[in-house]
Coordinates of C-alpha atoms and ligand atoms in Angstrom, one line a residue:
M438 CA -1.0 -42.6 -1.0
S439 CA 2.7 -41.5 -0.9
A440 CA 3.3 -37.8 -0.7
P441 CA 3.7 -36.2 -4.1
T442 CA 7.0 -35.0 -5.3
P443 CA 7.7 -31.4 -4.1
P444 CA 6.8 -28.9 -6.8
H445 CA 9.3 -26.5 -8.3
I446 CA 8.0 -23.3 -6.7
V447 CA 8.3 -19.9 -8.2
V448 CA 7.4 -17.1 -5.7
L449 CA 6.6 -13.7 -7.3
G450 CA 7.5 -11.0 -4.9
G451 CA 10.2 -10.2 -2.4
G452 CA 8.2 -8.5 0.4
S453 CA 7.7 -10.1 3.8
A454 CA 5.1 -12.5 2.3
G455 CA 7.4 -13.7 -0.5
W456 CA 10.3 -14.4 1.8
I457 CA 8.3 -16.0 4.6
T458 CA 6.7 -18.3 2.1
A459 CA 10.0 -19.1 0.4
C460 CA 11.6 -19.9 3.7
L461 CA 8.8 -22.1 5.0
L462 CA 8.3 -24.1 1.7
H463 CA 12.1 -24.5 1.2
H464 CA 12.4 -25.7 4.9
R465 CA 9.6 -28.2 4.2
W466 CA 10.7 -29.6 0.9
G467 CA 14.3 -28.5 0.3
A468 CA 15.8 -31.7 1.7
R469 CA 13.5 -33.7 -0.6
G470 CA 14.7 -31.9 -3.7
G471 CA 12.1 -29.1 -3.7
R472 CA 13.3 -26.0 -5.5
V473 CA 12.2 -22.5 -4.7
T474 CA 12.9 -19.5 -6.9
V475 CA 11.9 -16.0 -5.8
V476 CA 11.4 -13.5 -8.6
E477 CA 11.5 -9.9 -7.4
S478 CA 11.4 -6.7 -9.3
P479 CA 14.5 -4.5 -8.7
D480 CA 12.4 -1.5 -9.5
I481 CA 9.1 -2.0 -7.7
G482 CA 9.6 -1.6 -4.0
I483 CA 7.9 -3.5 -1.2
I484 CA 5.1 -1.9 0.8
G485 CA 7.5 -1.4 3.8
V486 CA 5.0 -1.3 6.6
G487 CA 3.7 -4.2 8.7
E488 CA 5.9 -4.0 11.7
G489 CA 3.9 -5.7 14.3
S490 CA 3.2 -9.4 14.7
T491 CA 1.2 -12.0 16.6
P492 CA 2.9 -14.9 18.5
Q493 CA 2.7 -16.8 15.1
L494 CA 5.9 -15.1 14.0
K495 CA 7.7 -16.5 17.0
A496 CA 6.3 -19.9 16.2
M497 CA 7.7 -19.5 12.6
F498 CA 11.2 -18.6 13.8
D499 CA 11.1 -21.5 16.2
H500 CA 9.9 -23.8 13.4
L501 CA 12.8 -22.7 11.1
G502 CA 15.3 -23.0 13.9
I503 CA 16.3 -19.3 13.8
T504 CA 17.1 -17.9 17.3
E505 CA 16.1 -14.5 18.5
A506 CA 19.8 -13.7 19.0
E507 CA 20.2 -14.2 15.2
W508 CA 17.3 -12.2 13.8
M509 CA 16.1 -9.6 16.4
A510 CA 19.2 -7.4 16.4
A511 CA 19.4 -7.6 12.6
C512 CA 15.8 -6.3 12.3
D513 CA 15.7 -3.7 15.2
A514 CA 13.1 -5.9 16.8
T515 CA 11.5 -5.6 20.2
Y516 CA 9.0 -7.8 22.1
K517 CA 5.3 -7.3 21.9
L518 CA 3.0 -8.5 24.7
G519 CA -0.2 -7.1 23.3
I520 CA -1.9 -4.0 22.1
R521 CA -3.0 -1.0 24.2
F522 CA -6.1 0.6 22.8
S523 CA -6.6 4.3 23.8
G524 CA -9.4 6.6 23.2
W525 CA -11.9 4.1 21.7
S526 CA -14.3 4.6 24.6
E527 CA -15.5 7.8 26.3
R528 CA -16.8 5.9 29.3
A529 CA -15.2 7.0 32.5
G530 CA -12.6 4.5 33.7
F531 CA -12.5 2.8 30.3
E532 CA -10.5 5.3 28.2
S533 CA -7.8 2.7 27.6
Y534 CA -7.4 -1.1 27.8
F535 CA -4.8 -3.7 26.9
H536 CA -5.5 -6.7 24.7
P537 CA -2.9 -9.3 25.9
F538 CA -1.4 -12.3 24.3
P539 CA -2.4 -15.0 26.8
G540 CA -0.1 -17.3 28.8
P541 CA -0.3 -20.1 31.4
V542 CA -0.8 -17.8 34.4
D543 CA -4.0 -16.4 32.7
L544 CA -5.6 -19.9 32.9
H545 CA -5.9 -19.2 36.6
T546 CA -7.1 -15.6 36.4
E547 CA -9.3 -15.6 33.3
P548 CA -12.2 -17.5 34.9
A549 CA -12.3 -14.8 37.6
F550 CA -12.3 -12.1 35.0
T551 CA -15.1 -13.8 33.0
H552 CA -17.1 -14.2 36.2
N553 CA -16.9 -10.5 37.0
V554 CA -17.6 -9.5 33.4
M555 CA -20.8 -11.5 33.4
L556 CA -21.8 -9.8 36.7
A557 CA -21.1 -6.4 35.2
R558 CA -23.0 -7.3 32.0
R559 CA -26.0 -7.9 34.2
G560 CA -25.5 -4.5 35.9
A561 CA -23.5 -5.3 39.0
D562 CA -21.0 -2.7 40.0
V563 CA -17.9 -4.9 40.2
P564 CA -14.4 -4.5 38.9
A565 CA -14.3 -5.8 35.3
H566 CA -11.7 -3.7 33.5
P567 CA -9.4 -6.2 31.6
D568 CA -6.1 -4.5 32.6
D569 CA -6.4 -6.0 36.1
W570 CA -6.6 -9.7 35.2
F571 CA -3.8 -10.7 32.8
L572 CA 0.0 -11.1 33.4
A573 CA 0.9 -9.6 30.0
S574 CA -1.0 -6.4 30.9
V575 CA 0.9 -6.1 34.1
L576 CA 4.3 -6.7 32.5
A577 CA 3.7 -4.3 29.6
E578 CA 2.6 -1.5 32.0
A579 CA 5.7 -2.1 34.1
G580 CA 8.0 -2.0 31.0
K581 CA 9.0 -5.6 31.6
G582 CA 10.0 -8.1 29.0
S583 CA 8.6 -11.4 28.0
Q584 CA 11.6 -13.5 29.2
A585 CA 11.0 -15.0 32.6
A586 CA 13.6 -16.3 35.1
E587 CA 14.3 -19.9 34.4
S588 CA 12.6 -20.9 37.7
F589 CA 9.3 -19.5 36.4
P590 CA 8.2 -21.4 33.3
F591 CA 5.0 -19.5 32.9
A592 CA 5.8 -16.7 30.5
P593 CA 3.0 -15.3 28.3
S594 CA 3.2 -15.9 24.6
Y595 CA 4.4 -12.9 22.7
G596 CA 5.0 -11.4 19.3
Y597 CA 7.4 -8.8 18.0
H598 CA 7.8 -5.4 16.5
F599 CA 10.5 -5.2 13.7
D600 CA 11.6 -3.2 10.7
A601 CA 9.8 -4.6 7.7
Y602 CA 12.6 -3.9 5.2
K603 CA 15.2 -5.5 7.5
L604 CA 13.0 -8.5 8.2
G605 CA 12.6 -9.2 4.4
A606 CA 16.4 -8.8 3.9
F607 CA 17.2 -11.1 6.8
L608 CA 14.8 -13.8 5.5
R609 CA 16.2 -13.4 2.0
D610 CA 19.8 -13.9 3.1
W611 CA 18.7 -16.9 5.3
A612 CA 16.8 -18.5 2.4
V613 CA 19.5 -17.8 -0.3
A614 CA 22.2 -19.2 2.0
R615 CA 20.2 -22.5 2.0
G616 CA 19.6 -22.8 -1.7
V617 CA 16.6 -20.6 -2.6
V618 CA 17.3 -18.9 -5.9
H619 CA 16.8 -15.1 -6.0
R620 CA 16.0 -13.6 -9.4
P621 CA 15.9 -9.8 -9.6
L622 CA 13.5 -9.5 -12.6
T623 CA 10.4 -7.5 -13.3
V624 CA 7.5 -9.6 -14.6
E625 CA 5.7 -8.0 -17.6
Q626 CA 3.3 -10.8 -18.4
V627 CA 2.0 -14.0 -17.0
E628 CA 1.6 -16.9 -19.5
V629 CA -1.5 -18.9 -18.8
G630 CA -2.1 -22.2 -20.7
E631 CA -5.3 -23.3 -22.3
D632 CA -6.0 -25.4 -19.2
G633 CA -6.0 -22.3 -17.1
E634 CA -2.8 -23.2 -15.4
V635 CA 0.1 -20.7 -15.1
A636 CA 2.9 -21.8 -17.5
A637 CA 5.5 -19.1 -17.0
L638 CA 6.4 -15.6 -15.9
L639 CA 7.5 -13.5 -18.8
C640 CA 10.1 -11.0 -17.6
E641 CA 11.6 -7.7 -18.8
G642 CA 14.6 -8.6 -20.9
G643 CA 12.9 -11.6 -22.4
E644 CA 13.5 -14.2 -19.7
R645 CA 10.8 -16.8 -19.2
V646 CA 10.6 -18.3 -15.7
T647 CA 8.8 -21.7 -15.5
G648 CA 7.8 -23.8 -12.5
D649 CA 5.1 -26.2 -11.2
L650 CA 3.6 -23.9 -8.5
F651 CA 3.4 -20.1 -8.7
V652 CA 3.0 -18.2 -5.5
D653 CA 1.7 -14.7 -6.0
C654 CA 3.3 -12.5 -3.4
S655 CA 3.2 -9.4 -5.6
G656 CA 1.4 -7.3 -3.0
F657 CA -1.8 -5.3 -3.8
R658 CA -1.0 -5.6 -7.5
A659 CA -1.9 -9.3 -7.4
V660 CA -0.2 -9.9 -10.7
I661 CA -1.0 -13.6 -11.1
A662 CA -4.0 -14.4 -8.9
G663 CA -5.8 -11.2 -9.7
D664 CA -4.7 -9.7 -13.1
A665 CA -3.8 -12.9 -15.0
L666 CA -6.2 -15.5 -13.5
G667 CA -9.0 -13.1 -12.6
G668 CA -9.6 -14.5 -9.1
E669 CA -12.7 -13.2 -7.5
F670 CA -12.0 -10.5 -4.8
L671 CA -14.4 -10.2 -1.9
P672 CA -14.2 -6.6 -0.6
F673 CA -14.7 -5.8 3.1
A674 CA -15.3 -2.2 2.4
D675 CA -18.9 -2.2 3.7
N676 CA -17.8 -3.5 7.1
L677 CA -14.5 -1.7 7.4
F678 CA -14.4 1.9 6.4
N679 CA -10.6 2.6 6.5
D680 CA -8.9 2.6 3.1
R681 CA -5.8 4.7 3.5
A682 CA -2.8 5.1 5.8
V683 CA -0.2 7.8 6.3
V684 CA 3.1 6.9 8.1
V685 CA 5.9 8.8 9.6
P686 CA 8.8 7.6 11.9
T687 CA 9.9 9.4 15.0
A688 CA 12.8 8.9 17.3
R689 CA 13.3 5.9 19.5
V690 CA 11.4 6.1 22.7
T691 CA 13.1 5.9 26.1
D692 CA 10.2 4.9 28.3
F693 CA 9.8 1.6 26.4
K694 CA 6.8 -0.6 26.9
P695 CA 6.6 -3.9 25.0
Q696 CA 3.2 -3.1 23.4
T697 CA 1.7 -1.7 20.2
G698 CA -0.2 1.5 20.8
A699 CA -3.6 1.8 18.9
V700 CA -4.8 5.3 19.6
A701 CA -8.2 6.5 18.3
M702 CA -8.1 9.5 16.0
Q703 CA -10.7 11.8 14.3
A704 CA -11.3 9.4 11.4
G705 CA -9.5 6.2 12.3
W706 CA -6.6 5.2 14.6
R707 CA -2.9 5.5 14.7
W708 CA -0.3 2.9 15.7
H709 CA 2.8 3.5 17.8
I710 CA 5.4 0.7 17.4
P711 CA 8.6 1.0 19.4
L712 CA 11.7 -0.4 17.6
T713 CA 15.3 -0.4 19.0
T714 CA 16.3 2.4 16.6
R715 CA 13.1 4.4 15.9
T716 CA 9.4 4.5 16.5
G717 CA 6.9 3.6 13.8
N718 CA 3.7 5.7 13.5
G719 CA 0.9 5.3 11.1
Y720 CA -2.6 6.7 10.9
V721 CA -5.1 4.4 9.3
Y722 CA -8.2 6.3 8.2
S723 CA -11.1 6.5 5.9
S724 CA -10.8 8.9 2.9
K725 CA -14.6 9.4 3.0
Y726 CA -14.2 11.2 6.4
I727 CA -10.8 13.0 6.2
S728 CA -8.5 14.3 3.4
D729 CA -4.9 13.1 3.1
E730 CA -3.7 16.5 4.1
D731 CA -5.8 16.7 7.2
A732 CA -4.9 13.1 8.2
A733 CA -1.2 13.9 7.8
A734 CA -1.6 17.1 9.9
E735 CA -3.4 15.2 12.6
L736 CA -0.8 12.4 12.7
L737 CA 2.1 14.9 12.8
G738 CA 0.5 16.9 15.5
S739 CA -0.2 13.8 17.6
V740 CA 3.4 12.7 17.5
G741 CA 4.8 16.1 18.1
L742 CA 6.1 16.9 14.6
S743 CA 5.5 19.8 12.3
E744 CA 5.1 19.7 8.6
D745 CA 8.7 21.0 8.2
D746 CA 10.2 18.2 10.3
A747 CA 8.8 15.2 8.4
E748 CA 7.8 13.7 5.1
P749 CA 4.7 11.6 5.6
R750 CA 4.3 8.6 3.3
F751 CA 0.7 7.8 2.0
L752 CA -0.6 4.3 1.3
R753 CA -3.8 3.0 -0.2
M754 CA -5.3 -0.2 1.2
K755 CA -7.3 -2.7 -0.7
V756 CA -9.4 -4.3 2.0
G757 CA -10.9 -7.7 1.4
R758 CA -9.8 -11.2 0.3
M759 CA -9.7 -13.5 -2.6
R760 CA -12.5 -16.0 -2.6
E761 CA -9.9 -18.7 -3.3
S762 CA -6.3 -18.4 -2.2
W763 CA -5.3 -21.5 -4.1
R764 CA -6.5 -21.9 -7.7
G765 CA -5.0 -24.5 -10.1
N766 CA -1.2 -24.1 -9.7
C767 CA -1.3 -20.6 -8.2
L768 CA -1.3 -19.9 -4.5
A769 CA -1.8 -16.2 -3.4
A770 CA -0.1 -15.2 -0.1
G771 CA 0.2 -11.8 1.5
L772 CA -1.5 -8.6 0.2
S773 CA -2.3 -10.2 -3.1
Q774 CA -4.4 -12.8 -1.2
G775 CA -6.2 -10.3 1.0
F776 CA -5.9 -7.7 3.6
I777 CA -7.9 -6.8 6.7
E778 CA -6.8 -3.5 8.0
P779 CA -3.8 -3.7 10.4
L780 CA -5.6 -3.1 13.7
E781 CA -4.7 -6.5 15.2
A782 CA -1.5 -7.0 13.1
T783 CA -2.7 -10.3 11.6
A784 CA -1.4 -10.1 8.0
L785 CA 1.8 -12.0 8.5
H786 CA 0.0 -14.4 10.7
I787 CA -2.2 -15.4 7.8
V788 CA 0.8 -15.6 5.4
I789 CA 2.5 -18.1 7.8
A790 CA -0.8 -20.1 8.1
T791 CA -1.2 -20.1 4.4
A792 CA 2.2 -21.5 3.6
L793 CA 2.0 -24.2 6.3
E794 CA -1.5 -25.3 5.6
F795 CA -0.9 -25.3 1.8
A796 CA 2.1 -27.6 2.4
E797 CA -0.1 -30.0 4.4
A798 CA -2.9 -29.9 1.8
Y799 CA -0.5 -30.4 -1.1
E800 CA 1.2 -33.4 0.6
A801 CA -2.2 -34.9 1.2
G802 CA -3.5 -34.5 -2.4
G803 CA -1.1 -32.7 -4.7
F804 CA -2.9 -30.4 -7.1
T805 CA -6.3 -32.2 -6.8
A806 CA -9.4 -30.4 -5.6
Q807 CA -10.1 -32.5 -2.6
H808 CA -7.7 -30.9 -0.1
R809 CA -7.5 -27.6 -2.0
D810 CA -11.2 -26.9 -1.4
T811 CA -10.8 -27.6 2.3
F812 CA -7.7 -25.4 2.4
N813 CA -9.5 -22.5 0.7
A814 CA -12.5 -22.8 3.0
N815 CA -10.3 -22.8 6.0
I816 CA -8.2 -19.8 4.9
G817 CA -11.4 -17.9 4.0
A818 CA -13.0 -18.7 7.3
R819 CA -9.9 -17.5 9.1
Y820 CA -10.0 -14.2 7.2
D821 CA -13.7 -13.8 7.9
A822 CA -13.4 -14.5 11.6
I823 CA -10.5 -12.0 12.0
C824 CA -12.5 -9.5 10.0
D825 CA -15.5 -9.8 12.4
Y826 CA -13.4 -9.3 15.4
I827 CA -11.9 -6.2 13.9
V828 CA -15.2 -4.8 12.8
A829 CA -16.4 -5.3 16.4
H830 CA -13.8 -2.7 17.5
Y831 CA -15.5 -0.1 15.3
R832 CA -19.1 -1.2 15.8
M833 CA -18.8 -1.2 19.6
N834 CA -16.8 2.0 19.8
Q835 CA -18.0 4.3 22.7
R836 CA -17.2 7.6 21.1
S837 CA -19.5 10.2 19.6
D838 CA -17.3 13.1 18.8
T839 CA -17.0 12.7 15.0
Q840 CA -19.3 11.5 12.2
Y841 CA -16.7 8.7 11.5
W842 CA -17.2 7.2 15.0
R843 CA -21.0 7.7 15.0
D844 CA -21.3 6.1 11.6
N845 CA -19.2 3.1 12.7
A846 CA -21.4 2.7 15.8
A847 CA -24.5 2.7 13.5
N848 CA -23.0 0.4 10.9
Q849 CA -25.5 -2.3 10.0
H850 CA -23.3 -4.1 7.5
L851 CA -22.5 -6.9 9.9
T852 CA -22.1 -10.6 9.2
D853 CA -24.6 -13.0 10.9
G854 CA -21.7 -14.3 13.0
L855 CA -20.9 -10.9 14.4
K856 CA -24.5 -10.1 14.9
A857 CA -24.8 -13.3 16.9
M858 CA -21.8 -12.3 19.0
L859 CA -23.2 -8.9 19.8
T860 CA -26.6 -10.5 20.7
A861 CA -24.9 -13.0 22.9
W862 CA -23.1 -10.2 24.8
F863 CA -26.1 -8.1 25.4
T864 CA -28.4 -11.0 26.3
H865 CA -25.9 -12.3 28.8
Q866 CA -25.2 -15.5 26.9
D867 CA -22.0 -17.5 27.2
I868 CA -19.4 -15.8 24.9
A869 CA -17.3 -19.0 24.6
A870 CA -20.3 -21.0 23.4
A871 CA -21.3 -18.3 20.9
N872 CA -17.7 -18.0 19.6
A873 CA -17.5 -21.8 19.1
Q874 CA -20.9 -21.9 17.4
Q875 CA -20.4 -18.9 15.0
Y876 CA -16.8 -19.5 13.9
R877 CA -15.7 -22.8 12.3
I878 CA -12.2 -21.5 12.8
P879 CA -12.4 -19.1 15.8
A880 CA -9.6 -16.7 15.1
Y881 CA -10.0 -15.1 18.6
A882 CA -10.4 -16.9 21.9
P883 CA -13.3 -15.9 24.2
M884 CA -10.8 -14.0 26.3
S885 CA -10.2 -11.6 23.4
W886 CA -14.0 -11.0 22.9
H887 CA -14.4 -10.4 26.7
V888 CA -11.4 -8.0 26.7
L889 CA -12.7 -6.0 23.8
F890 CA -16.3 -5.6 25.1
A891 CA -15.3 -5.1 28.7
G892 CA -12.3 -2.9 27.7
Y893 CA -14.8 -0.4 26.1
G894 CA -16.9 -0.6 29.3
T895 CA -19.8 -2.1 27.3
F896 CA -22.0 -2.5 30.4
P897 CA -25.3 -1.0 31.4
P898 CA -25.0 2.8 31.9
A899 CA -23.0 3.8 35.0
D900 CA -26.1 5.2 36.8
R901 CA -27.8 1.8 36.5
M902 CA -25.0 -0.2 37.9
Q903 CA -26.0 -1.7 41.3
A904 CA -24.4 -3.4 44.3
L905 CA -24.3 -7.2 44.0
P906 CA -27.4 -9.0 45.1
Q907 CA -27.2 -10.9 48.4
G908 CA -25.5 -14.3 48.1
V909 CA -23.7 -13.5 44.9
Q910 CA -19.9 -13.1 45.2
A911 CA -17.5 -11.2 42.9
A912 CA -14.2 -12.6 42.0
D913 CA -11.3 -12.0 44.4
L914 CA -9.5 -9.2 42.5
D915 CA -7.0 -8.6 45.4
G916 CA -6.0 -12.2 45.2
V917 CA -5.5 -11.9 41.4
R918 CA -3.5 -8.8 41.8
E919 CA -1.2 -10.5 44.3
L920 CA -0.7 -13.5 42.0
L921 CA 0.1 -11.3 39.0
A922 CA 2.4 -9.0 41.0
K923 CA 4.3 -12.0 42.3
S924 CA 4.5 -13.5 38.9
A925 CA 5.7 -10.3 37.4
G926 CA 8.5 -10.3 39.9
N927 CA 10.1 -13.1 37.8
F928 CA 10.6 -10.8 34.8
A929 CA 13.2 -8.1 34.4
A930 CA 12.6 -4.6 32.9
V931 CA 13.4 -4.5 29.2
D932 CA 16.6 -2.7 28.3
W933 CA 17.0 -1.9 24.6
Ligands
FAD643 C1 -0.9 0.5 6.5 C2 -0.5 -0.9 6.7 C3 -0.1 -1.4 7.9 C4 0.2 -2.8 8.1 N1 0.6 -3.2 9.4 C5 0.8 -4.6 9.5 C6 1.1 -5.1 10.8 O1 1.3 -4.4 11.8 N2 1.3 -6.4 10.9 C7 1.2 -7.3 9.8 O2 1.4 -8.5 10.0 N3 0.9 -6.8 8.6 C8 0.7 -5.5 8.4 N4 0.4 -5.0 7.2 C9 0.5 -5.9 6.1 C10 1.9 -6.1 5.7 O3 2.5 -4.9 5.3 C11 2.0 -7.1 4.5 O4 1.2 -8.2 4.7 C12 3.4 -7.6 4.4 O5 4.3 -6.5 4.3 C13 3.5 -8.4 3.1 O6 3.4 -7.7 2.0 P1 3.6 -8.4 0.6 O7 4.9 -9.1 0.7 O8 2.4 -9.2 0.3 O9 3.7 -7.2 -0.5 P2 4.8 -6.1 -0.8 O10 5.6 -5.8 0.4 O11 4.1 -5.0 -1.5 O12 5.8 -6.9 -1.8 C14 5.4 -7.1 -3.1 C15 6.6 -7.6 -3.9 O13 6.2 -8.0 -5.2 C16 7.1 -7.5 -6.1 N5 6.4 -7.3 -7.4 C17 5.2 -6.7 -7.6 N6 4.9 -6.7 -9.0 C18 6.0 -7.3 -9.6 C19 6.3 -7.6 -10.9 N7 5.5 -7.2 -11.9 N8 7.5 -8.2 -11.2 C20 8.3 -8.6 -10.2 N9 8.1 -8.3 -8.9 C21 6.9 -7.7 -8.6 C22 7.6 -6.2 -5.5 O14 8.9 -5.9 -6.1 C23 7.7 -6.7 -4.1 O15 9.0 -7.3 -3.9 C24 0.1 -3.6 7.0 C25 -0.2 -3.2 5.8 C26 -0.6 -1.8 5.6 C27 -1.0 -1.3 4.3

């Protein structure tokens, strides 16, 4: 079957999700006559957070042919080699750990790490803290960048930090310069035909915007996929307690490290995102355990501000996902499609995957159900796998100081997949095999699961750890350290 004619696409929403989707779909189909129109309210703002990415954002810019020189300076962007988790465990020696984006050097060190982790899971007193074994951890700690000397083609993969407003504006200008039409209009109503398909967006002032495919990027409002079409929303609230965030910027840091900070707080955690012009801070918390006022006070205190110095901004989070991202001629992308809390900064990652996988499925079968159902199942599986990994951070926390952390540690609302992963860990099964078995689309590699559990020091109690039995050898940590130190010598310190 020949590929169907590209649809005329109407994207509702000009936040990061709207412009990413518009850029990707126009890039895919613009040369074949595909038209993209973005309808964005001049009155309703964007959410304006979401300043950390996975390496998928780099892949997207590479795919679009946009260089770092073009976009990074325009968006105050910095490199991100991973996330440093601090205060999630009270176990001595495990107060903090780094979750790295992997790279080719780690192919050589990861087996040694996994070997020691397995020994430690069985109670052997061997070094098994993740920070020692991965190049990205060493680079981030040393304040080095992700760009290696040309003679060393083994750089880790990396993501970015960026200003969300500036990223949207950059992508808008890039898209409009290539023929995407930008309509500053507020949608008042969605016209749905008797066949259940979206016919048009009815806008303030009487304008009626028609198209073949409507992409709902209207944020938590979910104007088309939720309000108009009544798409079923599957909440994650039982598994993930956090439902609010409070954000406040601080000055640019001088001791720059290319990492997101994720610091445990009384009733949640706060991010620390270094940009070239300022630092982004936000406390993600559960309203059941702390009031907005107390959360703001805790955040301000932790970043060295007083109530007189700053005006914190409060956000509500709708945590869960649509059962179907694609229904009829409507595709939901971004916050309208779903949101897992931002601990691993995966939201834009899913937006990019949604646009690219939708394009594949549409080319294979147009608006028929065959490829749409597979697409929906894959996107849903991706959300659920990411959700499990994030829930694991809370369920496995090694803190006991507040009710929030104690309740998270006692949370029994776990999926079968996550239960199986925890069982695999505690019964010394192979985590890679369990991951492949539980997740049709494993969103996280075995390395990430090992780093999470080992990073918290989830081993037998310290007083039960014993010397290695005779004949069993631990991995050569000194050798790994030497390899990583020599590798790190190929990277320069970042200078923003
Ligand atoms: C606390 C928090 C932290 C986050 N951190 C991260 C992170 O680190 N990394 C990450 O990848 N993601 C993160 N996210 C998610 C990220 O912010 C979003 O995925 C991203 O910004 C995309 O948002 P959006 O475009 O879907 O929605 P929005 O930015 O809310 O945009 C919605 C758009 O729809 C338009 N609109 C709405 N209704 C109408 C209407 N009736 N008519 C016309 N236009 C309309 C608005 O004008 C706006 O342009 C975070 C989210 C939260 C809440």
